[in-house]
CSV table of C-alpha atoms in Angstrom, one decimal:
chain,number,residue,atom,x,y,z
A,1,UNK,CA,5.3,-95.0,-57.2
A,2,UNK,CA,6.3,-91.6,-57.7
A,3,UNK,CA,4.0,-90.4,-55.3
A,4,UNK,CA,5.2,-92.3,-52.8
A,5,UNK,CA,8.8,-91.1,-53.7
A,6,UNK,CA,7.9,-87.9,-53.6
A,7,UNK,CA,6.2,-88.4,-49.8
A,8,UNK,CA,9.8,-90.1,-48.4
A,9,UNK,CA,11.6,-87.3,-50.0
A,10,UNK,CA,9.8,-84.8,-48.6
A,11,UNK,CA,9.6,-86.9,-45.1
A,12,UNK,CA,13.3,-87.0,-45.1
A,13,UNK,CA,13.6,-83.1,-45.3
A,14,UNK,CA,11.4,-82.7,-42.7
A,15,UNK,CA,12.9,-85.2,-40.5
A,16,UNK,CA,16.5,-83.5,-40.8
A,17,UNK,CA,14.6,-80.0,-40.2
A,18,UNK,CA,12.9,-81.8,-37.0
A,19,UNK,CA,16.2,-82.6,-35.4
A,20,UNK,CA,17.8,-79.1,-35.7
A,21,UNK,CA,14.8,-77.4,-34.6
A,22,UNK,CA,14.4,-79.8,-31.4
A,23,UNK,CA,18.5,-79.2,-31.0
A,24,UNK,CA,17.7,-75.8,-30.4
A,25,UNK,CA,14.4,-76.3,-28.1
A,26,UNK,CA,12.4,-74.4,-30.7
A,27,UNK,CA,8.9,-74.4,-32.4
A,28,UNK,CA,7.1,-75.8,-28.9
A,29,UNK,CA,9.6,-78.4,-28.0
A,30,UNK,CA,9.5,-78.0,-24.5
A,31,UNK,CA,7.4,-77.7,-21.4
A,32,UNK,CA,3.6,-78.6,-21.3
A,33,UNK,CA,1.5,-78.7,-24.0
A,34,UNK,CA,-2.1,-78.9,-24.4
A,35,UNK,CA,-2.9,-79.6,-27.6
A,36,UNK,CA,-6.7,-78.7,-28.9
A,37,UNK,CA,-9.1,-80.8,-30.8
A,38,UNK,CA,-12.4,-80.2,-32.6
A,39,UNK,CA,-13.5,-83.6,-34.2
A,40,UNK,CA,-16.7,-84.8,-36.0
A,41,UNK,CA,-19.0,-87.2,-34.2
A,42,UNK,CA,-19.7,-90.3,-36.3
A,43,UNK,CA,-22.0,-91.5,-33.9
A,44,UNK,CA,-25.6,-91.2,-34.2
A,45,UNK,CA,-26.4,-90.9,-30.4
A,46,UNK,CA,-24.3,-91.1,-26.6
A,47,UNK,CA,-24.5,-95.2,-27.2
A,48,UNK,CA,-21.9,-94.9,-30.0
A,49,UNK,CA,-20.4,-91.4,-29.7
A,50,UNK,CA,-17.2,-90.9,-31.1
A,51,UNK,CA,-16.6,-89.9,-27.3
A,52,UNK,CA,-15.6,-93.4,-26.3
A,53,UNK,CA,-13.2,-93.2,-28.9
A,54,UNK,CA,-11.3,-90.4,-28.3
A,55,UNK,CA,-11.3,-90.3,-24.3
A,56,UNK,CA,-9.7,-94.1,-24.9
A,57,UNK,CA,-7.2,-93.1,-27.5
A,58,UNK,CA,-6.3,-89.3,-25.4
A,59,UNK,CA,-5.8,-91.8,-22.3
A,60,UNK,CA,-3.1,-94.4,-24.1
A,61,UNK,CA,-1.5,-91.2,-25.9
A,62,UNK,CA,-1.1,-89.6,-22.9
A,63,UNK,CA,0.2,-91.8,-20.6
A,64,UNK,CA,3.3,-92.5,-22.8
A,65,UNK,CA,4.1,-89.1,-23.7
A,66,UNK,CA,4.1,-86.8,-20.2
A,67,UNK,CA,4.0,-83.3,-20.8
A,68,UNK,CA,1.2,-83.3,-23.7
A,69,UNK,CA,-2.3,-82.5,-22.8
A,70,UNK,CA,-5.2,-83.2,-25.5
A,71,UNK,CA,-8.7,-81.8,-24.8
A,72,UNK,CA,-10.9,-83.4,-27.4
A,73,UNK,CA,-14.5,-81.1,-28.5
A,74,UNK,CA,-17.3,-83.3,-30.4
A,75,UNK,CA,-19.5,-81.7,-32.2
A,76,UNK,CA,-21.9,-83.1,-34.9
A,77,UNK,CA,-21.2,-83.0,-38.7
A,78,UNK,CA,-23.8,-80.4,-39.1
A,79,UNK,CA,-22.3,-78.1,-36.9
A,80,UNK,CA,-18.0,-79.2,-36.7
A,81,UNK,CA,-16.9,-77.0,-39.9
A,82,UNK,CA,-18.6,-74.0,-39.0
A,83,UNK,CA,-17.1,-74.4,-35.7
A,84,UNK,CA,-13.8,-74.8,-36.6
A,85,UNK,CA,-14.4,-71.7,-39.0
A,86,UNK,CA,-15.5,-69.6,-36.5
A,87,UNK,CA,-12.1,-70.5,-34.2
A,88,UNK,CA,-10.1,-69.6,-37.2
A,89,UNK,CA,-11.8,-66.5,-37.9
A,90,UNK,CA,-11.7,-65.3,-34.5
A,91,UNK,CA,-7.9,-66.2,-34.4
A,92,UNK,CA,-8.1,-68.9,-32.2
A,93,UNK,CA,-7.4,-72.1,-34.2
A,94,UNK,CA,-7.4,-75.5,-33.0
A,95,UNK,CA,-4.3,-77.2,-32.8
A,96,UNK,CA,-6.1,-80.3,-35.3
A,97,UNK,CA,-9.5,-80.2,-36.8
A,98,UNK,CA,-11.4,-83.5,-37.9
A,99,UNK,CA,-13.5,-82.4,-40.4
A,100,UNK,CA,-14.4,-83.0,-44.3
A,101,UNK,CA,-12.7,-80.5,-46.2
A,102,UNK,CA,-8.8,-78.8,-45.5
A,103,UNK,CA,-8.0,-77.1,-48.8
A,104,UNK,CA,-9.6,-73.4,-47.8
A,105,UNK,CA,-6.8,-73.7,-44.7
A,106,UNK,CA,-4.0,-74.7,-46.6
A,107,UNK,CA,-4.3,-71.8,-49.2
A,108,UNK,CA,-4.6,-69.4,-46.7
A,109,UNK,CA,-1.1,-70.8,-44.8
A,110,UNK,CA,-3.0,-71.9,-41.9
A,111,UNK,CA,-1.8,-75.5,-41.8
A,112,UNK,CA,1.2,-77.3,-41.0
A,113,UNK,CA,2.4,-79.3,-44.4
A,114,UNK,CA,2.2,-83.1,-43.8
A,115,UNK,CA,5.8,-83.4,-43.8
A,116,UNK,CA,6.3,-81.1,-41.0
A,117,UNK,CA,3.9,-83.1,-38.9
A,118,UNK,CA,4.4,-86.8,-39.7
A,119,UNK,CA,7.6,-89.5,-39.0
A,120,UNK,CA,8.6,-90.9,-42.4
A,121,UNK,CA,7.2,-93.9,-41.8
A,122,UNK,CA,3.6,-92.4,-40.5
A,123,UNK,CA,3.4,-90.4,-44.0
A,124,UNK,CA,4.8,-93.0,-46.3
A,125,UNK,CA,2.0,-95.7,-44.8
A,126,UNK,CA,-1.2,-93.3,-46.4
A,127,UNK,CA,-2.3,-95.2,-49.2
A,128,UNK,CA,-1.3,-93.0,-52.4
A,129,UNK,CA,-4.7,-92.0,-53.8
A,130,UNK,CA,-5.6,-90.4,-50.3
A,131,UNK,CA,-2.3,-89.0,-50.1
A,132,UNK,CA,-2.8,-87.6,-53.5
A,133,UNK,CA,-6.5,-86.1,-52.5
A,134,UNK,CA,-5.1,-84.6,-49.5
A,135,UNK,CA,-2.7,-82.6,-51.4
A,136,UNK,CA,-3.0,-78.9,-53.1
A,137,UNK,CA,-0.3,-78.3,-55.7
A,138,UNK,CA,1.4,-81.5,-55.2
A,139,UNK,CA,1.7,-80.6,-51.0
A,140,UNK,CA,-0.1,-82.8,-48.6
A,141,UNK,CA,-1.9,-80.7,-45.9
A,142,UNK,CA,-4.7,-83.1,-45.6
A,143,UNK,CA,-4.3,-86.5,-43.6
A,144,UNK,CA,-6.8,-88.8,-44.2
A,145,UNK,CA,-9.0,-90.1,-41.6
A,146,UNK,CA,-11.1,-92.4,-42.8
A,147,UNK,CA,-12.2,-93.5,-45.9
A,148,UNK,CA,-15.2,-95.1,-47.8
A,149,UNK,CA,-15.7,-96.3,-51.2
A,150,UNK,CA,-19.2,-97.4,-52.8
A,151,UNK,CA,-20.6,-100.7,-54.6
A,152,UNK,CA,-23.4,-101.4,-56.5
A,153,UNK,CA,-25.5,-103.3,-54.0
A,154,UNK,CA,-28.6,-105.9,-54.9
A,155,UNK,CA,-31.0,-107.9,-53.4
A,156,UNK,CA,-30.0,-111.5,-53.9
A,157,UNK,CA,-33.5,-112.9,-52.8
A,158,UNK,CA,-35.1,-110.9,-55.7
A,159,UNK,CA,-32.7,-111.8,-58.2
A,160,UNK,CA,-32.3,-115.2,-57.8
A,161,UNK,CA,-36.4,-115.5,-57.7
A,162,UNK,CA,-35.9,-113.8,-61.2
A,163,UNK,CA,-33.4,-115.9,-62.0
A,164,UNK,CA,-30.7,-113.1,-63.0
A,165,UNK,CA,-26.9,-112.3,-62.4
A,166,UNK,CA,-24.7,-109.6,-61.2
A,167,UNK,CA,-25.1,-106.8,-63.3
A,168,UNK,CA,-21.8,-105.7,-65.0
A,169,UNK,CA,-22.5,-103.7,-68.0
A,170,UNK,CA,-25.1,-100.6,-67.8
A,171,UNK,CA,-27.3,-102.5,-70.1
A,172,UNK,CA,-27.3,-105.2,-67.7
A,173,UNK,CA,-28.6,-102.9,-65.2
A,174,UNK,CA,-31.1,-102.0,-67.6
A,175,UNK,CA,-32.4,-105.2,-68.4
A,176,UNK,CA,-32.0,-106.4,-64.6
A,177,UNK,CA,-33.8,-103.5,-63.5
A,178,UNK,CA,-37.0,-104.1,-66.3
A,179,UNK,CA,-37.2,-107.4,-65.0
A,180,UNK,CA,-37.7,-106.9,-61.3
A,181,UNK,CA,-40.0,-103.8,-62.6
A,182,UNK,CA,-42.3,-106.4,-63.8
A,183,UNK,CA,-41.8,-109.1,-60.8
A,184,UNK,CA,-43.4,-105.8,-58.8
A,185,UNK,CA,-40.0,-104.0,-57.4
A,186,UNK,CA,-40.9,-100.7,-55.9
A,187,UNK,CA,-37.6,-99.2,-57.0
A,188,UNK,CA,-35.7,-101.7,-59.7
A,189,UNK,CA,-33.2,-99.2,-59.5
A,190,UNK,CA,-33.2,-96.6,-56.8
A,191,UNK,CA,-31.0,-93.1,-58.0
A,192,UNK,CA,-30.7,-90.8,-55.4
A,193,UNK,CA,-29.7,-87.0,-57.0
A,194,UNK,CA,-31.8,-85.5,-54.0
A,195,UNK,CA,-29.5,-82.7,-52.6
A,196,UNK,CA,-28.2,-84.6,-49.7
A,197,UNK,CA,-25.0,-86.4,-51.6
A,198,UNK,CA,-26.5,-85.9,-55.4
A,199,UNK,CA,-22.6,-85.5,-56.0
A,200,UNK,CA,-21.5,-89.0,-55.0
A,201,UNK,CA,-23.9,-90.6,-56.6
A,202,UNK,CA,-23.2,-88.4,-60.1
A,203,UNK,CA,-19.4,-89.1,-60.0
A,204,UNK,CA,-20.3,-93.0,-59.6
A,205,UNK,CA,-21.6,-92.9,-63.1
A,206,UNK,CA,-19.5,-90.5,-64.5
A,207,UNK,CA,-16.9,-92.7,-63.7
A,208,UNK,CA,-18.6,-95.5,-65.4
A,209,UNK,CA,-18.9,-93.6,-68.5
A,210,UNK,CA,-15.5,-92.7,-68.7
A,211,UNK,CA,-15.4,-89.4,-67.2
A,212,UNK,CA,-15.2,-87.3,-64.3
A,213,UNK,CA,-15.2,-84.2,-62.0
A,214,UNK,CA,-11.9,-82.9,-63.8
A,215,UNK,CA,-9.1,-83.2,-66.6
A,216,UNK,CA,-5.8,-84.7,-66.1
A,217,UNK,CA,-4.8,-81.2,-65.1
A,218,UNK,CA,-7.4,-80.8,-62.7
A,219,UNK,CA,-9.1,-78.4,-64.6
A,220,UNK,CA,-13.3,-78.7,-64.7
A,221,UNK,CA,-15.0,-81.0,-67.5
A,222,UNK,CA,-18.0,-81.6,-65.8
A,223,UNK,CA,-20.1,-81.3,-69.3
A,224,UNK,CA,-17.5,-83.1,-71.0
A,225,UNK,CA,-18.6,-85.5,-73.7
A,226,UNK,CA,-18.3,-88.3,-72.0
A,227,UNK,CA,-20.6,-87.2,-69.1
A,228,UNK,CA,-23.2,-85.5,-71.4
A,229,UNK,CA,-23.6,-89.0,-72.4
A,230,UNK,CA,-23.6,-90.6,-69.2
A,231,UNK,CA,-26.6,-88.9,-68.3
A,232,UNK,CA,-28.6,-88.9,-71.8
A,233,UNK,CA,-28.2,-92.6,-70.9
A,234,UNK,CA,-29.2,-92.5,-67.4
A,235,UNK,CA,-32.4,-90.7,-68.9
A,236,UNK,CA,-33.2,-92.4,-71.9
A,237,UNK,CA,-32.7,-96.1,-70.2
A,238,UNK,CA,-33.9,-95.8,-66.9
A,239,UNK,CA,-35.6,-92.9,-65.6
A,240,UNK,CA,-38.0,-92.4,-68.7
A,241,UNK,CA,-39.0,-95.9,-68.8
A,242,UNK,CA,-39.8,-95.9,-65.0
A,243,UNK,CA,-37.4,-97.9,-63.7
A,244,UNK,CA,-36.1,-95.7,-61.4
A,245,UNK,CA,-39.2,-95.8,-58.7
A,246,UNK,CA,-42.0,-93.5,-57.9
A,247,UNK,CA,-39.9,-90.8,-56.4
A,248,UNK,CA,-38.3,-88.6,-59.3
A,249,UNK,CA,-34.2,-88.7,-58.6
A,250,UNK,CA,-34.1,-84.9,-58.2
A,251,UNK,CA,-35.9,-85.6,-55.0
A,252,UNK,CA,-34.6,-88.9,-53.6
A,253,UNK,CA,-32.2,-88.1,-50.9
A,254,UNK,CA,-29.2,-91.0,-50.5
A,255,UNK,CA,-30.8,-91.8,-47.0
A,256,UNK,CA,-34.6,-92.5,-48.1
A,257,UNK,CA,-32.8,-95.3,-51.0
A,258,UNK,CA,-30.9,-96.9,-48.3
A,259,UNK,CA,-34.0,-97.1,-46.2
A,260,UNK,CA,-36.0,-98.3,-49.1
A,261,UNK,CA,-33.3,-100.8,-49.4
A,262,UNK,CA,-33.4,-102.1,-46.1
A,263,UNK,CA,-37.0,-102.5,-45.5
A,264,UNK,CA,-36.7,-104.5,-49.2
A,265,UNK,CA,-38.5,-102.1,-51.1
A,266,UNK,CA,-35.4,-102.0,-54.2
A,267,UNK,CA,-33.7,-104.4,-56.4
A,268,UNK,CA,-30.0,-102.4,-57.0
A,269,UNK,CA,-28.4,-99.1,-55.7
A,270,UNK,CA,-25.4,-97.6,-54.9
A,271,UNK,CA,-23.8,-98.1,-51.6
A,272,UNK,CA,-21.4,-98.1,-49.2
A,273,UNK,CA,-20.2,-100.0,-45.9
A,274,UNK,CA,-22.4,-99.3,-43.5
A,275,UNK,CA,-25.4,-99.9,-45.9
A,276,UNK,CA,-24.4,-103.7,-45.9
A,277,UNK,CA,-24.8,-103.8,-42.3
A,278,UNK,CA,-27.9,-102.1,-41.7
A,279,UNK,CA,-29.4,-103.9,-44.4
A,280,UNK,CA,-28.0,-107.4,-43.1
A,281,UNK,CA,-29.4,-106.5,-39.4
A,282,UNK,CA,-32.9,-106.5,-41.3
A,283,UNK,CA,-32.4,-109.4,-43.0
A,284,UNK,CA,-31.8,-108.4,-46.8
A,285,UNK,CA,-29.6,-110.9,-48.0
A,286,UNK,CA,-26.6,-108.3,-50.0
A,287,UNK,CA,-24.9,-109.1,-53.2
A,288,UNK,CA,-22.1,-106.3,-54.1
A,289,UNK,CA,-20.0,-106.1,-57.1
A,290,UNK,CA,-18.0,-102.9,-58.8
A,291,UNK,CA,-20.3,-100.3,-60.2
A,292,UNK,CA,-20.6,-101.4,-63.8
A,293,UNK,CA,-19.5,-99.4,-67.0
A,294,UNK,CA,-20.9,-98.7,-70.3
A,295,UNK,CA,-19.1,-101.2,-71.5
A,296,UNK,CA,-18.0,-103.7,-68.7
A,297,UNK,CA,-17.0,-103.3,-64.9
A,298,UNK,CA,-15.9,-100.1,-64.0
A,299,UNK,CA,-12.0,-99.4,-63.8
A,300,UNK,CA,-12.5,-97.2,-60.7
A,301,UNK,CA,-15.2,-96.9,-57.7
A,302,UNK,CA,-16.0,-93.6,-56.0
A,303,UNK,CA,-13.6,-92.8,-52.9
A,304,UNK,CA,-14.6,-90.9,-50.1
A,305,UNK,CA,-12.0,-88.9,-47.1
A,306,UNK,CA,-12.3,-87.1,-44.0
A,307,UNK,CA,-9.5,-85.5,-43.2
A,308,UNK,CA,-7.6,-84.8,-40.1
A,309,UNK,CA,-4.9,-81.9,-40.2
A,310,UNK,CA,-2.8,-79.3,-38.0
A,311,UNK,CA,-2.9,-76.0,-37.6
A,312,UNK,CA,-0.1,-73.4,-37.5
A,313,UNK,CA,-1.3,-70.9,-35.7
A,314,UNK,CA,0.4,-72.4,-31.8
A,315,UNK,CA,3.7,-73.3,-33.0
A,316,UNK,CA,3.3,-77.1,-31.6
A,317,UNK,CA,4.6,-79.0,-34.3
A,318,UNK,CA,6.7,-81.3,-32.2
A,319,UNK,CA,3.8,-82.4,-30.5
A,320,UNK,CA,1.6,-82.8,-33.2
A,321,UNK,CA,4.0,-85.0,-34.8
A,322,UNK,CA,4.3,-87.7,-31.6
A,323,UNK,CA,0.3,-87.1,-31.6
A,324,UNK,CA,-0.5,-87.9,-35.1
A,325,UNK,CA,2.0,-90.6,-35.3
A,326,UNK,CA,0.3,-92.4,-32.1
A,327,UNK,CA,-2.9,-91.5,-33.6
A,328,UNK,CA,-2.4,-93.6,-37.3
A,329,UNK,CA,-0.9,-96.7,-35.3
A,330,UNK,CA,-2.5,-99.9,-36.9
A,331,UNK,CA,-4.2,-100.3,-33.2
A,332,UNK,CA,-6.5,-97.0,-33.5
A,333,UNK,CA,-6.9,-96.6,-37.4
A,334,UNK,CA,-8.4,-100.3,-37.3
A,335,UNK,CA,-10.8,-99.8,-34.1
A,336,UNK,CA,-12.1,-95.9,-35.0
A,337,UNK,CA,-12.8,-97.9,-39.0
A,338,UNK,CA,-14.5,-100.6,-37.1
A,339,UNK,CA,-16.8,-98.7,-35.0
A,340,UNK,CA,-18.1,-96.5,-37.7
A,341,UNK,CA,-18.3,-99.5,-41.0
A,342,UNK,CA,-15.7,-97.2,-42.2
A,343,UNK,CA,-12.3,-97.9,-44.4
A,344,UNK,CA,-8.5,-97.3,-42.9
A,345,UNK,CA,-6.7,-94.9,-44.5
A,346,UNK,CA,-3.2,-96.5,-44.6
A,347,UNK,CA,-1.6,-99.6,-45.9
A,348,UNK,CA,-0.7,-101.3,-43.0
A,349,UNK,CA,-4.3,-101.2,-41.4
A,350,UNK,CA,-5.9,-102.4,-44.6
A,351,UNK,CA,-3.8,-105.0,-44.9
A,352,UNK,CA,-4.4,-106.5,-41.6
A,353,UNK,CA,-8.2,-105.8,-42.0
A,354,UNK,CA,-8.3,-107.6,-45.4
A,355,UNK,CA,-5.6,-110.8,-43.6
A,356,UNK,CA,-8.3,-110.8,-41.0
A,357,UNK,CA,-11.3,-113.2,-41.0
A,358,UNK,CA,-13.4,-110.6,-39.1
A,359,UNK,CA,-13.7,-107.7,-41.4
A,360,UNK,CA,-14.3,-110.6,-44.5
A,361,UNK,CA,-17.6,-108.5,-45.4
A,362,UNK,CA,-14.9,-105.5,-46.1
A,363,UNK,CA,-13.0,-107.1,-48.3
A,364,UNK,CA,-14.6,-106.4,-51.8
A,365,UNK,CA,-14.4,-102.3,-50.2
A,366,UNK,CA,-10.5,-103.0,-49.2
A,367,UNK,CA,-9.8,-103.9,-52.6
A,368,UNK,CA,-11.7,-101.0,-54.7
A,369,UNK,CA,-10.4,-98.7,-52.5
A,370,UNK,CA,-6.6,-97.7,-53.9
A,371,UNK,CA,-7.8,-98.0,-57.6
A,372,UNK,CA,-10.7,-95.1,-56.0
A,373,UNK,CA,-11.0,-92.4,-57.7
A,374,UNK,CA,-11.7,-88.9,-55.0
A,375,UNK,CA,-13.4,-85.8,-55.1
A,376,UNK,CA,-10.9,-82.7,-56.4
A,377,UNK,CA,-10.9,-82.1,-52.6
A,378,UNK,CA,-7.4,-79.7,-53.0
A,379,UNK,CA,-9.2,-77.4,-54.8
A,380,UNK,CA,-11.2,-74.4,-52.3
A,381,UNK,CA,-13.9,-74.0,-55.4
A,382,UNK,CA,-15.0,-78.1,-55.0
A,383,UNK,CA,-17.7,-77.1,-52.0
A,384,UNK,CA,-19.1,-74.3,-54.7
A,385,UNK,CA,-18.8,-76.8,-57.2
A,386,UNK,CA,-20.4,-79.5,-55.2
A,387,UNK,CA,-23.5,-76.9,-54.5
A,388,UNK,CA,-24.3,-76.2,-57.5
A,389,UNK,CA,-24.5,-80.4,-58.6
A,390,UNK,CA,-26.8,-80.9,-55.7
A,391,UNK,CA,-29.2,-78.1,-56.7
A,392,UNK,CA,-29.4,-78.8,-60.2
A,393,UNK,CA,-28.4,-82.3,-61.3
A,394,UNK,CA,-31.6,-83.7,-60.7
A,395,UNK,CA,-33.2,-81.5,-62.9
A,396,UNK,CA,-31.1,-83.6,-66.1
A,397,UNK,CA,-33.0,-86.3,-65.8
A,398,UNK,CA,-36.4,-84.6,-65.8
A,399,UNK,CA,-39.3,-85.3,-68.4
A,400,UNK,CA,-38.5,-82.5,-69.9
A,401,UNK,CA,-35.1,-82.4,-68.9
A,402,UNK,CA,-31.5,-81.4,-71.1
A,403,UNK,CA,-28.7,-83.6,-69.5
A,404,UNK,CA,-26.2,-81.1,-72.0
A,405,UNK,CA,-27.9,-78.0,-70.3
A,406,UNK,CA,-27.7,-78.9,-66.9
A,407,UNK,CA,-24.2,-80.3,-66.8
A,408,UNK,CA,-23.4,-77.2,-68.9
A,409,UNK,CA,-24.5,-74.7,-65.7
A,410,UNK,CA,-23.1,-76.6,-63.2
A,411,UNK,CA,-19.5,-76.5,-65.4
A,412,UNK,CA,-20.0,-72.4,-65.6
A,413,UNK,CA,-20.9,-72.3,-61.6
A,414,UNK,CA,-17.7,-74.5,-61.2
A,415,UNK,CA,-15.7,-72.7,-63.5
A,416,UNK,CA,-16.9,-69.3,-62.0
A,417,UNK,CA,-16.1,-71.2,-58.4
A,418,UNK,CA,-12.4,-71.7,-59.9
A,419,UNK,CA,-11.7,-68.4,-61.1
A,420,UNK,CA,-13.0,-66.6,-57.7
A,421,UNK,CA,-10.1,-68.7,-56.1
C-alpha cells in the first residue's frame, strides 16, 4: 500500500506540473510530432511478428490523436539493446525503447521519470511489485511491458502411471523424481544452469530456500547462508544421485529442457507460459503447481519484466504521456499478453484475464504473479551480476563441485559489479 501511495503522490505532482507546462505551450506541446520507437520482436518469424501488433496499435493511436506520428523499428532480442545503445551513444535516442533492462539510462538522466510520462490513473494501475522493479532509488523509470512468472511443471501421464502427487516440499521432488528415475524417465528432473537463463532458474530455488539475489537493502547476498544451502541440497539430493538427466546442469540450456519436456522425455521442470502451450500442442498432458520449498510451497515464484520507457533527449513528454496512456489500455495490454503466452502488467488487465474463461490456463500464473519476486533490475551492476551466474553457477553442482566457492565468486564479481557503479 505504500507503494501505491507513493505512485498517486508522485502522479499528482506531475499532473499539476503537466498543466502549467501545457499552459505555456512548452516541453513539445505543440505542432507535429513524430515520436520514435525501437521495440523487441517476440515473434519467432513474419507469421507472428510483433509487426502486426504494433502497425494495429500505431493505427488506432493515431487516428484519435492528430498531430502525433509513431514510426515503430523491430528488431530481434539479440540485436534491440545494442541498437538502442548505439542511438544513445551517438546522441540520437529514441523517443521509447522496448527492451529488457532501463536502469543504465536512468542513472545517466537519460529518461523521463514515470510520473512525468503517465496520467494518474495509467501509473497507479502497474501492479506494485513491477512498479517497485522498475524503480531506482524509489523512482520509477521503467514501465513494465509484459511480464512472466514460472511454475514447476510435470507430466501428469507419468505420474499418475507412478501413482504420485504434486510435489510440494523439495523432498518430495526428490522422492518423485527417484521414482520416475526407476519407471525409465530420461530427465526425472530436468535443471537447466546452461548459460542461456542459468539466473532464472538459480533464483527459483533460492527463493525456495529462503533466499535471494539481495538483502532487504538491496545489497548482494548471493552466498548467503541460506543459498549455500540451497545448492549443497540441490547437489547432494539430485544431481549426485543422477536424477537430474544425462546432460550435466552446467550445460543444459532452458530451451533444450523445455524441448525435452515436450517431446516427453522429463517428469518435472521449471516453466513458464508459453511452455504449457507448446507442450499441450504435442500432447503432454501439464500439471503446474508453485515451485516447492524446503519446507512446503514456496511463498514467492520468480517474476520476470520487459520494460517499456521514454527518453529525454526530444523534449516530447506531452506526447509520450497520451502515447503510453493509449498504449496500457486494458484493449492492447490484454491482446500484445495474448499473442506472445505472456502476463499483463497492470491490475485492470489481469483482472479481466483471470474473470475471463479464455485465458483459464493463465490463471495459476495470474495469481503468482503480484506475490513474484524480480530480478534487482534498478541496479546497472544486475547485467554484470547476471554474467557472472551464467558462467559459473553450473560449475556448483559439479562432481567435484563447492556450492560455497562458487556462490562465493559470483558474490565478489557482483559486489565488484556494484562498487564500479
Amino acid at each position: 500500500m505504500q507503494l501505491r501511495y507513493r505512485v498517486l503522490t508522485a502522479a499528482v505532482t506531475a499532473l499539476s506540473m503537466t498543466a502549467t507546462l501545457s499552459g505555456c505551450g512548452g516541453d513539445g506541446g505543440s505542432g507535429d510530432v513524430t515520436l520514435r520507437l525501437v521495440a523487441a520482436d517476440y515473434g519467432t518469424g513474419p507469421a507472428n511478428s510483433s509487426r502486426k501488433y504494433w502497425d494495429g496499435l500505431v493505427k488506432g493511436f493515431e487516428a484519435t490523436h492528430p498531430g502525433i506520428k509513431v514510426d515503430v523499428s523491430l528488431h530481434s532480442w539479440k540485436d534491440v539493446g545494442r541498437e538502442v545503445a548505439a542511438m544513445v551513444k551517438k546522441g540520437q535516442a529514441p523517443d521509447i525503447a522496448q527492451i529488457d533492462s532501463y536502469a543504465d539510462y536512468a542513472k545517466a538522466g537519460k529518461l523521463y521519470r514515470a510520473d512525468q510520462v503517465l496520467s494518474i490513473r495509467t501509473q497507479a494501475n502497474f501492479l506494485p511489485s513491477l512498479a517497485d522493479a522498475g524503480s531506482v532509488d524509489r523512482t520509477q523509470y521503467g514501465l513494465p511491458f509484459v511480464a512472466s512468472t514460472r511454475l514447476l511443471f510435470y507430466n501428469k501421464k507419468y505420474f499418475a502411471q507412478a501413482g504420485l502427487d504434486a510435489p510440494r516440499t523439495w523432498d518430495d521432488i526428490r522422492d518423485d523424481a527417484t521414482v520416475l528415475g526407476q519407471r525409465g524417465v530420461t530427465y526425472p528432473f530436468a535443471l537447466p544452469l546452461g548459460p542461456e537463463e542459468a539466473q532464472a532458474e538459480t533464483m527459483m530455488w533460492l527463493l525456495g530456500g529462503g533466499g535471494g539475489y539481495v538483502d532487504d537493502s538491496g545489497s548482494y547476498e548471493i552466498d548467503s547462508d541460506e543459498n549455500v544451502r540451497t545448492f549443497d541440497w540441490l547437489k547432494t539430493n539430485l544431481v549426485d544421485k543422477g536424477l537430474v538427466g544425462p546432460t550435466a546442469p552446467g550445460e543444459l540450456d532452458r530451451q533444450k529442457a523445455f524441448d525435452a519436456f515436450t517431446d516427453g522425455r522429463v517428469g518435472m521442470l521449471n516453466g513458464h507460459p508459453t511452455l504449457m502451450q507448446e507442450a499441450e500442442r504435442k500432447g503432454v498432458s501439464v500439471g503446474m503447481v508453485p515451485m516447492p520449498g524446503i519446507d512446503g510451497p514456496g511463498k514467492n515464484s520468480l517474476g520476470v519484466a520487459d520494460w517499456i520507457m521514454g527518453f529525454e533527449q526530444h523534449g516530447h513528454r506531452v506526447q509520450l504521456r497520451k502515447f503510453f496512456d493509449y498504449l496500457f489500455a486494458d484493449k492492447n495490454v490484454i491482446d500484445f499478453a495474448d499473442e506472445y503466452d505472456m502476463l499483463p502488467a497492470t491490475d485492470s488487465a489481469s483482472a479481466a484475464m483471470e474473470s475471463d474463461a479464455r485465458y483459464k490456463p493463465l490463471r495459476k500464473f495470474l495469481a503468482a504473479l503480484p506475490d513474484s519476486q524480480f530480478y534487482p533490475y534498478g541496479k546497472t551492476s544486475w547485467a554484470r551480476s547476471s554474467e557472472s551466474i551464467k558462467e559459473n553457477i553450473g560449475r556448483a553442482v559439479e562432481p567435484n563441485g563447492s556450492p560455497e566457492s562458487v556462490l562465493g565468486k559470483i558474490a565478489r564479481d557482483s559486489a565488484a559489479a556494484a562498487a564500479a557503479d
